[in-house]
Amino acid sequence: MGLILHFGLGNFARAHLLDYTDQAQGWDLVGVSLRSTAIRDGLAQQGFDYDLCVQGQGVRRIRVLRDVLTLPDDRDAIFQAMAEADIISATVTEKGYHLDSAGRLQLDDPAIASDLTGQGPSTLIGFLAFGLAGRNSPVSVLSCDNRVGNGDALKTAVADFAAAAGLDLNWDRLSFPNAMVDRITPATTDAVRAISGDPMAVPTEAFSEWVIEDNFAGPRPDWPGVQFVKDVAPHELRKLRMLNGAHSLLAYAGLGRELTYVHEAIRDPVLRPLVQDLMADAGRTLPDEVQDQVPNYAAALIARFENPELAHRLDQIAMDGSQKLPYRFIPTLRETGSKAVAEGVRAWIAYCVSETAKGRALNDPLAADIARATQQDEPDKALLQIIGAQDVLAAVRG
Ligand code: CS2
């Protein structure tokens, strides 16, 4: 039996990695929930099984999860599982990597600084550095987050931490495959719980995609439908700039137009052509080998966004903008001067300004900096500075 130890048990992981692994033979999966015990408590009541409500296909009962470990009680058990796992995977969202805009670990970030004291980690990065130090059997560390070069980013974070903490890792036995992950998975609503009868049910779409760099240090499951490739970058850029870029445009511009859901925003007569332009502009920045996929991919994305049954909230996508925009918007704007992307960035700025003016704290790890920036004489300039994108100020001002 192979073992996957997975950090981050939000809806996305439960609709993606866990669904794929449930369909593969011979693997167990133990989850780690670092930030709260709520998911562990809910799942433990039902033997860690839960319903995946796949839109248009019905319910699949996912039974692959063996246990969920949480802090502070299970720290030793987490290290024990790290010593045994063949694969350590993660969905901790963009901010869980604690990297600065130059891609290096933020050693002065309070959570990282606290992990560096050696009193028992509480971040993924701290766990990986301490847990992998001294381990000699092969292990693959698999990021399933929406970052460019997610495996490389995770490796840099762990290496920076290990260097600062004076830890020795056996890098020859470790691999950090890059991966592109895709499945639109909204938060669970009361309606979903009521229909399925499972309080821990996860709603998701039928579509699902996973492209992984073929770079595993040890064994891996025979996950159905996964593409193993030499270079993930073209797929990753396609997905981040076209799907996620369009999502963020719909979120900020849609909220500005007082809409609530993705399916409403994509039918809005102003937003729909903007999204089509953004996808065409983003498509032009992609490597040659995926160019022929661009038109069909764009059309398929629009159809996915139109799906009313997912009830995907725009404010869910609007979260953590400072962490998302650098991959989703800025490269397309730099490379093409896209008017649609500039509109998206302006919508993000307007969202930051109006939320702050209403006295609401943004759901963003840089919320305090953002709130301060909105008070400056030139809020757009100050906000772009926060995300390392001062160079696109003129394009944003138009
Ligand atoms: C969304 C993503 O919340 C967001 O930022 O853009 O979670 C998106 O739904 C997924 O990446 C789809 O695979």
Tab-separated table of C-alpha atoms in Angstrom, residues 27 53 67 106 152 159 166 200 211 235 248 269 277 314 323 359 373:
chain	number	residue	atom	x	y	z
A	27	TRP	CA	-3.038	3.877	-2.062
A	53	CYS	CA	-21.577	15.868	-5.760
A	67	ASP	CA	-7.398	9.867	8.945
A	106	GLN	CA	9.704	35.596	3.682
A	152	ASP	CA	9.761	24.739	-7.985
A	159	ALA	CA	15.339	25.197	0.715
A	166	GLY	CA	20.593	24.972	9.437
A	200	MET	CA	-19.397	17.328	4.597
A	211	VAL	CA	-1.101	17.615	-15.825
A	235	HIS	CA	-0.484	23.891	-19.597
A	248	SER	CA	-10.571	37.205	-11.458
A	269	PRO	CA	-23.335	42.047	-21.810
A	277	ASP	CA	-10.831	39.586	-25.168
A	314	LEU	CA	-17.573	35.916	-7.114
A	323	GLN	CA	-1.433	36.526	-4.224
A	359	GLY	CA	-14.814	49.698	6.546
A	373	ALA	CA	-2.368	51.855	-0.004
